[in-house]
Coordinates of C-alpha atoms in Angstrom, one line a residue:
M1 CA 30.1 -15.1 20.2
S2 CA 31.2 -18.1 18.5
D3 CA 29.8 -19.5 15.2
S4 CA 27.3 -21.9 16.8
D5 CA 25.3 -18.7 17.8
V6 CA 21.6 -18.9 18.0
D7 CA 19.8 -20.5 14.6
D8 CA 16.9 -18.2 14.3
D9 CA 17.2 -15.4 11.8
T10 CA 15.1 -13.4 13.7
P11 CA 17.3 -10.0 14.7
M12 CA 17.1 -7.9 17.7
L13 CA 17.2 -4.1 17.2
G14 CA 20.3 -2.6 17.8
M15 CA 21.7 1.0 17.9
D16 CA 25.0 0.2 19.9
L17 CA 26.2 -2.4 18.0
P18 CA 28.8 -4.7 19.5
E19 CA 32.4 -3.5 18.5
A20 CA 33.6 -7.4 18.6
A21 CA 30.4 -9.0 16.3
P22 CA 32.6 -8.1 13.0
A23 CA 35.9 -9.2 14.4
V24 CA 34.2 -12.7 15.4
A25 CA 32.3 -13.0 12.1
A26 CA 35.8 -12.9 10.2
S27 CA 37.3 -15.2 12.3
A28 CA 34.4 -18.0 11.9
G29 CA 34.9 -18.6 8.7
P30 CA 31.1 -19.1 6.7
Y31 CA 29.8 -16.1 6.0
R32 CA 26.8 -15.0 8.4
V33 CA 24.1 -12.8 7.2
L34 CA 23.7 -9.4 8.9
A35 CA 20.5 -10.2 10.8
R36 CA 22.7 -12.8 13.0
K37 CA 26.1 -11.0 12.7
Y38 CA 24.8 -8.0 14.4
R39 CA 22.2 -9.7 16.7
P40 CA 22.3 -7.5 20.1
Q41 CA 23.0 -9.0 23.2
T42 CA 21.9 -6.9 26.0
F43 CA 18.4 -4.9 26.4
A44 CA 20.4 -1.9 26.3
E45 CA 21.1 -2.7 22.5
L46 CA 17.4 -2.4 21.7
I47 CA 15.4 0.3 19.9
G48 CA 11.9 1.1 19.7
Q49 CA 10.9 -1.0 22.7
D50 CA 11.7 1.3 25.5
A51 CA 8.0 0.4 27.2
M52 CA 9.3 -3.4 27.4
V53 CA 12.5 -3.0 28.6
K54 CA 11.4 -0.5 31.6
T55 CA 8.3 -2.9 32.5
L56 CA 10.9 -6.0 32.6
G57 CA 13.6 -3.9 34.5
N58 CA 10.9 -2.8 37.1
A59 CA 9.4 -6.5 37.5
I60 CA 13.0 -7.8 38.0
A61 CA 14.0 -5.4 40.3
R62 CA 11.0 -5.8 42.6
D63 CA 11.3 -9.4 41.9
R64 CA 7.7 -9.5 40.6
L65 CA 8.6 -12.0 37.7
A66 CA 5.6 -13.5 35.8
H67 CA 5.6 -17.3 35.0
A68 CA 4.2 -16.8 31.7
F69 CA 5.4 -14.1 29.0
L70 CA 3.9 -13.5 25.4
M71 CA 5.7 -11.5 22.9
T72 CA 3.5 -10.4 19.9
G73 CA 4.4 -8.0 16.8
V74 CA 5.1 -8.1 13.1
R75 CA 7.8 -10.4 11.5
G76 CA 11.4 -9.3 12.2
V77 CA 11.0 -7.0 14.9
G78 CA 12.8 -9.9 17.4
K79 CA 10.3 -11.5 19.2
T80 CA 12.1 -14.9 19.6
S81 CA 15.3 -12.8 20.3
T82 CA 14.0 -10.9 23.3
A83 CA 12.6 -14.2 25.0
R84 CA 16.5 -15.4 24.5
L85 CA 17.6 -11.8 26.0
I86 CA 14.8 -12.7 29.0
A87 CA 16.2 -15.9 29.6
K88 CA 19.5 -14.8 30.0
A89 CA 18.4 -11.9 32.3
L90 CA 16.4 -14.4 34.6
N91 CA 19.9 -16.8 34.7
C92 CA 22.6 -14.4 34.7
I93 CA 24.8 -14.6 37.9
G94 CA 27.4 -12.4 37.2
P95 CA 31.3 -12.5 36.4
D96 CA 31.8 -13.7 39.9
G97 CA 29.2 -16.2 39.9
Q98 CA 27.2 -14.2 42.7
G99 CA 24.6 -12.1 40.7
G100 CA 21.1 -12.4 40.6
P101 CA 18.3 -11.9 38.2
T102 CA 19.1 -8.6 36.1
I103 CA 18.1 -6.3 33.0
D104 CA 21.6 -6.1 32.1
P105 CA 22.9 -9.5 32.0
C106 CA 26.7 -9.7 31.9
G107 CA 27.2 -11.9 28.7
V108 CA 30.5 -13.5 30.1
C109 CA 29.2 -15.9 32.9
E110 CA 28.5 -19.5 31.8
P111 CA 25.0 -19.1 31.8
C112 CA 25.0 -16.1 29.5
R113 CA 27.5 -17.6 27.1
A114 CA 25.6 -21.0 26.9
I115 CA 22.4 -19.4 26.0
T116 CA 23.7 -16.8 23.7
E117 CA 25.2 -20.3 21.6
G118 CA 21.9 -22.1 22.0
R119 CA 23.7 -24.7 24.1
H120 CA 22.0 -24.0 27.5
I121 CA 20.4 -27.5 28.6
D122 CA 17.6 -25.4 30.7
V123 CA 16.5 -23.3 28.1
I124 CA 14.6 -25.1 25.8
E125 CA 13.1 -23.9 22.5
M126 CA 10.5 -25.6 20.5
D127 CA 9.0 -24.3 17.3
A128 CA 5.4 -24.9 17.6
A129 CA 4.9 -25.0 13.5
S130 CA 6.7 -28.2 13.4
N131 CA 5.7 -29.4 17.1
T132 CA 1.9 -28.6 17.0
G133 CA 0.4 -32.0 18.6
V134 CA -0.3 -33.0 22.2
D135 CA 2.5 -35.3 22.1
D136 CA 4.5 -32.7 22.0
V137 CA 3.1 -30.8 24.8
R138 CA 2.8 -33.8 26.9
E139 CA 6.6 -33.9 27.1
I140 CA 6.7 -30.5 28.3
I141 CA 4.2 -31.2 30.9
E142 CA 6.1 -34.1 32.1
A143 CA 9.6 -32.3 32.1
V144 CA 8.4 -29.1 34.0
R145 CA 8.0 -31.5 37.3
Y146 CA 12.1 -31.6 37.3
A147 CA 14.3 -28.9 38.5
A148 CA 16.6 -26.9 36.3
V149 CA 20.0 -28.8 35.9
S150 CA 22.4 -25.9 36.4
A151 CA 20.2 -22.7 36.2
R152 CA 18.1 -20.5 38.2
Y153 CA 15.0 -21.1 36.1
K154 CA 13.9 -23.8 33.3
I155 CA 13.0 -22.1 30.7
Y156 CA 11.0 -22.9 27.6
I157 CA 10.7 -20.7 24.5
I158 CA 8.0 -21.4 22.1
D159 CA 8.2 -19.9 18.7
E160 CA 5.3 -19.5 16.5
V161 CA 3.0 -20.4 19.4
H162 CA -0.3 -19.7 17.4
M163 CA 0.4 -23.0 15.4
L164 CA -0.3 -25.2 18.5
S165 CA -3.4 -27.5 17.8
R166 CA -6.6 -26.5 19.8
N167 CA -6.1 -29.8 22.0
A168 CA -2.5 -29.0 22.7
F169 CA -3.3 -25.4 24.0
N170 CA -6.2 -27.2 26.5
A171 CA -3.2 -29.7 27.5
L172 CA -1.0 -26.8 28.3
L173 CA -3.6 -24.5 30.1
K174 CA -3.2 -26.0 33.9
T175 CA 0.6 -26.3 33.5
L176 CA 0.7 -22.8 32.3
E177 CA -1.8 -21.5 35.1
E178 CA 0.1 -23.1 38.0
P179 CA 3.7 -23.6 36.7
P180 CA 6.4 -25.2 39.4
P181 CA 8.5 -21.8 40.7
H182 CA 11.3 -23.0 39.0
V183 CA 9.9 -22.8 35.2
K184 CA 9.1 -20.0 32.8
F185 CA 7.2 -19.9 29.9
L186 CA 8.0 -17.5 26.6
F187 CA 6.0 -17.4 24.0
A188 CA 6.3 -15.6 20.5
T189 CA 3.8 -15.4 17.7
T190 CA 3.0 -12.9 14.7
E191 CA -0.8 -13.8 15.0
V192 CA -1.8 -13.2 18.8
N193 CA -5.7 -13.1 17.6
K194 CA -5.0 -17.1 16.6
V195 CA -3.9 -17.8 20.6
P196 CA -6.9 -19.0 22.6
V197 CA -8.1 -15.8 25.1
T198 CA -7.8 -19.0 27.8
V199 CA -3.6 -19.3 27.1
L200 CA -3.3 -15.0 27.0
S201 CA -5.2 -14.3 29.9
R202 CA -2.4 -16.3 32.1
C203 CA 0.3 -14.6 30.3
Q204 CA 2.1 -11.1 30.7
R205 CA 1.8 -9.4 26.8
F206 CA 4.6 -7.2 25.4
D207 CA 3.4 -6.1 21.9
L208 CA 6.5 -5.1 19.8
R209 CA 6.5 -2.3 18.3
R210 CA 7.0 -1.6 14.6
I211 CA 10.5 -0.1 14.2
T212 CA 10.1 3.6 12.5
P213 CA 12.1 4.4 9.3
D214 CA 14.4 7.0 10.8
M215 CA 15.5 4.3 13.5
L216 CA 16.2 1.9 10.7
F217 CA 18.1 4.2 9.0
A218 CA 20.5 5.2 11.7
H219 CA 21.0 1.1 12.8
F220 CA 21.5 0.2 8.9
S221 CA 24.0 3.3 8.6
A222 CA 26.2 2.0 11.7
I223 CA 26.0 -1.1 10.4
L224 CA 27.4 0.0 7.1
Q225 CA 29.8 1.6 8.7
K226 CA 31.3 -1.1 10.7
E227 CA 31.0 -3.4 7.2
G228 CA 33.3 -0.5 5.6
V229 CA 30.3 -0.3 3.0
E230 CA 29.5 3.6 1.5
A231 CA 26.0 4.2 0.8
E232 CA 24.2 7.4 -0.2
A233 CA 21.8 8.5 2.4
P234 CA 18.2 8.4 -0.2
A235 CA 19.6 4.7 -0.6
I236 CA 19.4 3.7 3.1
W237 CA 16.1 5.7 3.2
L238 CA 14.7 3.4 0.4
I239 CA 16.1 0.2 2.3
A240 CA 14.6 1.5 5.5
A241 CA 11.0 2.2 4.0
A242 CA 11.2 -1.2 2.1
A243 CA 11.5 -3.0 5.6
E244 CA 8.2 -1.6 6.6
G245 CA 9.2 -1.7 10.2
S246 CA 11.1 -5.3 10.2
V247 CA 14.9 -5.0 11.1
R248 CA 15.0 -8.6 9.8
D249 CA 13.5 -7.5 6.5
G250 CA 15.4 -4.5 6.4
L251 CA 18.8 -6.2 7.0
S252 CA 17.9 -8.8 4.3
I253 CA 17.4 -5.9 2.0
L254 CA 21.1 -4.5 3.1
D255 CA 22.8 -7.7 2.4
Q256 CA 21.6 -8.0 -1.0
A257 CA 22.1 -4.3 -1.8
I258 CA 25.8 -4.8 -0.6
A259 CA 26.4 -7.6 -2.8
H260 CA 24.5 -5.2 -5.7
A261 CA 26.9 -2.8 -5.1
D262 CA 30.1 -5.0 -5.0
L263 CA 29.3 -6.3 -8.9
D264 CA 27.8 -3.0 -10.4
G265 CA 28.6 0.1 -7.9
G266 CA 32.0 0.1 -7.1
G267 CA 31.3 -1.0 -3.4
R268 CA 29.1 2.1 -3.2
I269 CA 25.4 1.5 -2.6
G270 CA 23.0 4.2 -4.9
A271 CA 19.8 5.0 -4.7
D272 CA 19.1 4.1 -8.4
Q273 CA 20.9 0.7 -7.4
V274 CA 18.5 -0.3 -4.6
R275 CA 15.3 1.2 -6.7
A276 CA 16.4 -1.2 -9.5
M277 CA 17.0 -4.0 -7.5
L278 CA 13.4 -3.9 -5.7
G279 CA 11.7 -3.0 -9.1
L280 CA 10.5 0.3 -7.5
S281 CA 9.5 2.5 -10.0
D282 CA 11.6 5.5 -11.4
R283 CA 10.8 8.8 -9.2
S284 CA 10.9 11.0 -12.0
A285 CA 9.1 9.0 -14.3
I286 CA 6.3 8.7 -12.1
A287 CA 6.5 12.3 -11.5
Q288 CA 6.2 12.8 -15.3
L289 CA 3.3 10.3 -15.5
M290 CA 1.2 12.0 -12.6
A291 CA 1.7 15.3 -14.8
A292 CA 0.5 13.9 -17.6
I293 CA -2.5 12.7 -15.8
L294 CA -3.5 15.6 -14.4
E295 CA -2.9 17.6 -17.8
G296 CA -5.4 15.3 -19.6
D297 CA -2.6 14.0 -21.8
S298 CA -4.0 10.2 -22.4
G299 CA -1.5 9.8 -25.0
G300 CA 1.6 10.6 -23.3
A301 CA 0.6 8.8 -19.9
I302 CA -0.1 5.5 -22.0
D303 CA 3.6 6.4 -23.8
L304 CA 5.2 6.8 -20.5
A305 CA 3.7 3.6 -19.2
R306 CA 4.7 1.5 -21.8
A307 CA 8.3 3.1 -21.6
Q308 CA 8.8 2.2 -18.0
Y309 CA 7.4 -1.3 -18.6
A310 CA 10.2 -1.6 -21.4
L311 CA 12.4 -1.0 -18.8
G312 CA 11.2 -3.7 -16.6
I313 CA 9.0 -1.9 -14.1
E314 CA 5.9 -4.0 -13.3
P315 CA 2.5 -2.2 -13.9
V316 CA 1.5 -2.5 -9.9
A317 CA 4.7 -1.0 -9.1
M318 CA 3.8 2.1 -11.3
V319 CA 0.2 2.0 -9.8
R320 CA 1.9 2.3 -6.5
G321 CA 4.2 4.7 -7.1
L322 CA 1.2 7.1 -7.9
M323 CA -0.5 5.8 -4.8
D324 CA 2.4 7.0 -3.1
L325 CA 2.7 10.7 -4.9
T326 CA -1.1 11.3 -4.3
H327 CA -0.7 10.8 -0.7
A328 CA 2.8 12.5 -0.6
I329 CA 0.3 15.7 -2.6
T330 CA -2.1 15.2 0.1
L331 CA 0.2 15.3 3.1
A332 CA 1.8 18.3 1.8
K333 CA -1.3 20.0 2.0
V334 CA -1.5 19.7 5.4
S335 CA 2.3 20.1 6.0
R336 CA 2.6 16.9 7.0
H337 CA 4.4 15.4 4.4
D338 CA 8.5 14.8 5.3
D339 CA 10.5 12.2 3.1
P340 CA 14.0 12.4 3.9
A341 CA 14.9 10.3 0.6
L342 CA 13.4 12.9 -1.6
A343 CA 15.4 15.5 -3.5
E344 CA 15.4 19.1 -3.6
A345 CA 13.2 19.0 -6.6
D346 CA 11.0 16.3 -5.9
R347 CA 9.7 18.4 -2.7
E348 CA 9.3 21.5 -4.9
R349 CA 7.3 19.6 -7.4
I350 CA 5.0 17.9 -4.7
G351 CA 4.6 21.4 -3.1
D352 CA 3.2 22.8 -6.1
W353 CA 1.1 20.3 -7.2
A354 CA -0.3 20.8 -3.3
Q355 CA -1.0 24.4 -3.8
K356 CA -3.1 23.5 -7.5
L357 CA -5.0 20.6 -6.4
G358 CA -8.0 20.7 -4.1
F359 CA -8.9 17.5 -1.4
A360 CA -11.6 16.4 -3.5
P361 CA -9.8 15.8 -6.8
L362 CA -7.1 14.0 -5.0
N363 CA -9.6 12.1 -3.2
R364 CA -11.0 11.0 -5.9
L365 CA -7.5 10.3 -7.3
W366 CA -6.8 8.2 -4.5
Q367 CA -9.7 5.9 -4.7
L368 CA -9.2 5.3 -8.4
L369 CA -6.0 4.4 -8.0
L370 CA -6.8 2.0 -4.9
K371 CA -9.5 0.3 -7.0
G372 CA -7.2 0.4 -10.1
H373 CA -4.5 -1.4 -8.0
D374 CA -6.2 -4.7 -7.1
E375 CA -7.2 -5.0 -11.0
V376 CA -3.7 -4.4 -12.1
L377 CA -2.5 -6.9 -9.8
R378 CA -4.9 -9.6 -10.3
A379 CA -4.5 -9.0 -14.2
N380 CA -3.5 -11.5 -16.5
N381 CA -2.1 -8.8 -18.8
P382 CA -1.5 -6.1 -15.8
L383 CA -0.1 -3.5 -19.0
E384 CA -3.4 -3.2 -20.7
H385 CA -5.3 -2.8 -17.1
L386 CA -2.9 -0.1 -16.2
E387 CA -3.5 1.7 -19.5
M388 CA -7.1 1.5 -19.2
L389 CA -6.9 2.7 -15.5
L390 CA -5.0 5.6 -16.8
L391 CA -7.6 6.6 -19.2
R392 CA -10.6 6.1 -16.4
V393 CA -8.2 8.3 -14.1
I394 CA -7.7 11.0 -16.6
Y395 CA -11.6 11.0 -17.8
A396 CA -12.6 11.2 -14.4
A397 CA -10.5 14.1 -13.8
S398 CA -13.1 15.7 -16.2
L399 CA -15.8 15.3 -14.1
P400 CA -16.9 17.7 -11.8
D401 CA -17.7 16.5 -8.1
P402 CA -21.0 17.6 -6.8
G403 CA -19.2 21.0 -5.5
E404 CA -18.0 22.1 -8.6
L405 CA -21.1 20.9 -9.9
A406 CA -23.1 23.4 -8.1
K407 CA -20.6 26.1 -9.1
L408 CA -20.8 25.1 -12.8
L409 CA -24.7 25.3 -12.9
E410 CA -25.0 28.8 -11.3
S411 CA -22.6 30.5 -13.2
G412 CA -23.3 29.0 -16.5
G413 CA -19.5 28.6 -16.6
V414 CA -17.1 25.5 -17.1
A415 CA -14.4 24.2 -14.6
A416 CA -11.1 24.5 -15.8
V417 CA -10.2 21.2 -16.0
P418 CA -9.3 18.7 -19.1
L419 CA -12.1 18.1 -20.9
A420 CA -13.6 15.4 -23.1
P421 CA -14.1 16.0 -26.6
A422 CA -17.2 18.4 -27.3
P423 CA -19.1 18.2 -30.4
A424 CA -17.5 20.1 -33.5
A425 CA -18.7 23.8 -33.7
P426 CA -20.4 24.9 -36.6
P427 CA -18.3 27.3 -39.2
D428 CA -17.0 30.8 -38.3
G429 CA -19.7 33.3 -38.5
A430 CA -22.4 30.3 -39.0
E431 CA -25.7 30.8 -36.7
Q432 CA -26.0 28.2 -33.6
A433 CA -29.2 25.7 -34.1
S434 CA -30.3 26.2 -30.8
A435 CA -30.3 29.5 -28.9
A436 CA -29.7 27.5 -25.7
P437 CA -28.9 29.5 -22.3
E438 CA -25.5 29.1 -21.2
A439 CA -26.7 26.4 -18.4
S440 CA -28.1 24.1 -21.0
A441 CA -24.7 24.1 -22.6
A442 CA -22.8 23.5 -19.2
T443 CA -25.3 20.4 -18.7
A444 CA -24.9 19.0 -22.3
L445 CA -21.2 19.4 -21.6
T446 CA -21.2 17.7 -18.4
V447 CA -23.3 14.9 -19.9
A448 CA -20.9 14.6 -22.5
Q449 CA -17.8 13.8 -19.7
I450 CA -20.0 11.5 -18.4
H451 CA -20.5 9.9 -21.8
Q452 CA -16.4 9.8 -22.0
L453 CA -16.1 8.5 -18.7
L454 CA -18.1 5.5 -19.1
E455 CA -16.4 4.7 -22.2
S456 CA -13.1 4.8 -20.9
A457 CA -14.4 2.6 -17.8
G458 CA -15.4 -0.1 -20.0
H459 CA -19.1 0.6 -19.5
H460 CA -20.1 0.6 -23.2
Q461 CA -23.8 0.4 -23.0
L462 CA -24.5 2.7 -20.6
A463 CA -22.3 5.4 -22.6
R464 CA -24.7 4.5 -25.7
Q465 CA -27.7 4.9 -23.6
V466 CA -26.3 8.2 -22.1
Y467 CA -25.6 9.6 -25.6
D468 CA -28.5 8.7 -27.1
D469 CA -31.6 8.4 -24.9
V470 CA -30.6 10.8 -21.6
K471 CA -32.4 13.8 -22.0
V472 CA -31.8 15.8 -18.4
V473 CA -34.9 17.0 -16.9
T474 CA -32.8 18.3 -13.9
L475 CA -28.8 18.1 -13.0
E476 CA -27.6 18.9 -9.5
P477 CA -24.9 18.3 -7.2
G478 CA -24.7 14.6 -7.4
V479 CA -28.3 14.2 -9.0
L480 CA -29.1 13.4 -12.4
V481 CA -32.7 13.3 -13.2
F482 CA -33.5 12.4 -17.0
A483 CA -36.7 12.1 -18.8
P484 CA -38.3 8.5 -19.1
S485 CA -37.5 6.3 -21.9
P486 CA -38.3 2.9 -23.0
A487 CA -34.7 2.8 -24.8
L488 CA -33.0 3.1 -21.0
G489 CA -34.8 0.1 -19.5
E490 CA -35.6 -0.3 -16.0
G491 CA -31.9 -1.1 -14.6
F492 CA -30.6 2.1 -16.2
A493 CA -30.9 4.2 -13.4
R494 CA -29.2 2.1 -10.9
G495 CA -26.2 0.8 -13.2
L496 CA -25.5 4.6 -14.0
S497 CA -25.4 5.5 -10.2
E498 CA -23.0 2.5 -9.6
A499 CA -20.8 3.0 -12.3
L500 CA -20.4 6.6 -11.6
F501 CA -19.4 5.9 -8.0
A502 CA -17.0 3.3 -9.3
A503 CA -15.6 5.4 -11.4
T504 CA -15.3 8.8 -9.4
G505 CA -15.6 8.0 -5.7
S506 CA -18.4 10.3 -5.7
R507 CA -22.1 9.3 -4.8
W508 CA -24.5 10.3 -8.1
Q509 CA -28.1 9.3 -7.5
A510 CA -29.6 9.0 -11.1
R511 CA -33.4 8.6 -11.7
A512 CA -36.1 9.3 -14.0
G513 CA -38.6 12.0 -13.5
E514 CA -40.9 14.5 -15.2
G515 CA -40.5 17.8 -16.4
E516 CA -39.4 19.6 -19.3
A517 CA -36.2 17.5 -20.8
R518 CA -33.2 19.0 -22.5
P519 CA -32.1 17.1 -25.9
S520 CA -29.9 14.2 -25.9
L521 CA -26.2 14.3 -27.0
K522 CA -27.6 12.8 -29.9
D523 CA -30.4 15.0 -30.6
I524 CA -27.8 18.0 -30.4
R525 CA -25.5 15.8 -32.7
D526 CA -28.2 15.6 -35.7
A527 CA -29.6 19.1 -35.0
R528 CA -26.2 20.4 -35.8
A529 CA -25.7 18.2 -38.6
A530 CA -29.0 19.0 -40.2
D531 CA -28.4 22.6 -39.7
D532 CA -24.7 22.1 -41.4
D533 CA -26.4 20.4 -44.3
A534 CA -29.3 23.2 -44.7
R535 CA -26.2 25.9 -44.8
I536 CA -24.1 23.9 -47.1
R537 CA -26.9 23.0 -49.3
E538 CA -27.4 27.1 -49.8
L539 CA -24.0 27.3 -50.9
P540 CA -23.9 28.2 -54.7
V541 CA -21.4 25.4 -55.8
V542 CA -23.4 23.0 -54.2
K543 CA -27.1 24.5 -55.8
A544 CA -25.7 23.6 -58.8
A545 CA -24.3 20.3 -58.5
L546 CA -28.1 19.6 -57.3
A547 CA -29.6 21.1 -60.0
A548 CA -27.5 19.4 -62.5
F549 CA -27.8 15.9 -60.9
P550 CA -31.0 15.8 -59.1
D551 CA -30.6 12.2 -58.0
A552 CA -27.6 13.2 -56.1
E553 CA -27.2 13.0 -52.2
L554 CA -25.3 14.9 -49.5
E555 CA -22.9 12.6 -47.4
R556 CA -20.5 13.4 -44.7
P557 CA -17.1 11.8 -44.9
G558 CA -17.2 8.7 -42.9
D559 CA -20.8 8.6 -42.1
N560 CA -22.6 6.3 -44.2
R561 CA -26.1 7.9 -43.6
H562 CA -27.6 9.7 -46.4
R563 CA -28.0 13.3 -45.0
T564 CA -30.2 14.9 -47.4
H565 CA -32.3 14.0 -50.4
P566 CA -33.1 16.4 -53.4

């Protein structure tokens, strides 16, 4: 393969990499990126596209070749390179010059070498992104009438074909439907939905699949071995995951990782280096952040987030890390989590969380993080939005879902989750201001959690109304019925339902209704304060002070309101 090898940087997917490729590259002088250096030259070197190779092989063997092929798939899976391989397969004449079309082109005959080097006169490549008009297509229409100069087929490869204008597509239709027998069209596109159906119906379509991480791992490992570069297995897995099924993207990251290792790692690619290079959050730090969330440690969670931010980790990367960890925990619950890049300690931690957490809390956590991800991504100050998201998630974790709420109300107990601060208890030995039943206490606690959740989510007016004016009539799974009050307004019920759904991912119906209502949180606080004041006034020292100073008033620290008057 000479230095004038194909210009396109779209890689083919090779498992059995050509041994000669490094030697050729070494003698060529200028450095070539891995995506070009290790472009496979036969269908046997492709990985992940077995169905397409089998179909093409059968079509060639049976002499049932279509006149137009369309390759579609995500970026970097080798669409244009596949088109070039098809061109070689159709025009190969074998080492002796007597061969015909074959799924295994020899690579040594003049047509094979010319196509590999991008100089074959009968294989015409066109970039539709820069040749979009009717005039560009008209040149093709005029040229297809003439026979191939030296090849068996005249082949037109049009990359990013979806970029052609509508008029250009219309001009091509007739020729595409009935081309001369010596002409083949090969199209490549990443956005097949933008190609008119009239064109699609005239082509044999191949959907190139994303390459799985294990295939990418094997591919990159083979390349590193040929390059003489050492790498930790977790580092290669991280690169394979970051490639998202694209070989070209993965090879670009691998190129960068090799350069990074040469500078900082003594020639060895480490997982920590790759993670820092890609701006990924540290797994252990994300695990600590998740632990703080699940324990309800709001201060600790914010401190951890700020520490990661100070190290250069973007807030949105932290949210993604939490989402990945939530996804891993959920899959572990159904025994479907298998990440080779994980250390044994991380596996045990995920397994432990999977046993302790139910599907409902995990789904709620996922929904909150998913919604928060977009907010942090678009935020002018991402760190502030991340901190608010963490608080929202922590307080949402303390709000029972409808199923837990049903058990809570039936038993009169409280779920074992981090709770929002409850009103202060009276002094030891003091008699309660109200002998409310346990169910009433559980209801008050749930309403207090709703109040805290609304505050943390920024719904301050709704939170104030819940605290001051919501007097619960009925509290059932997903249903909150409260006594009507002019202070709540007409839109309060709808606003509360929408806010709770946005914050928790669970449907809550809030509405006004008739019936015996429990006191609001404000009423409970005022009743406790009055009871405290009454007991304080009975203390001998206070009685003596009030008797000596008849105009004195009893106040609570930090409260500007006068509680009692003599």
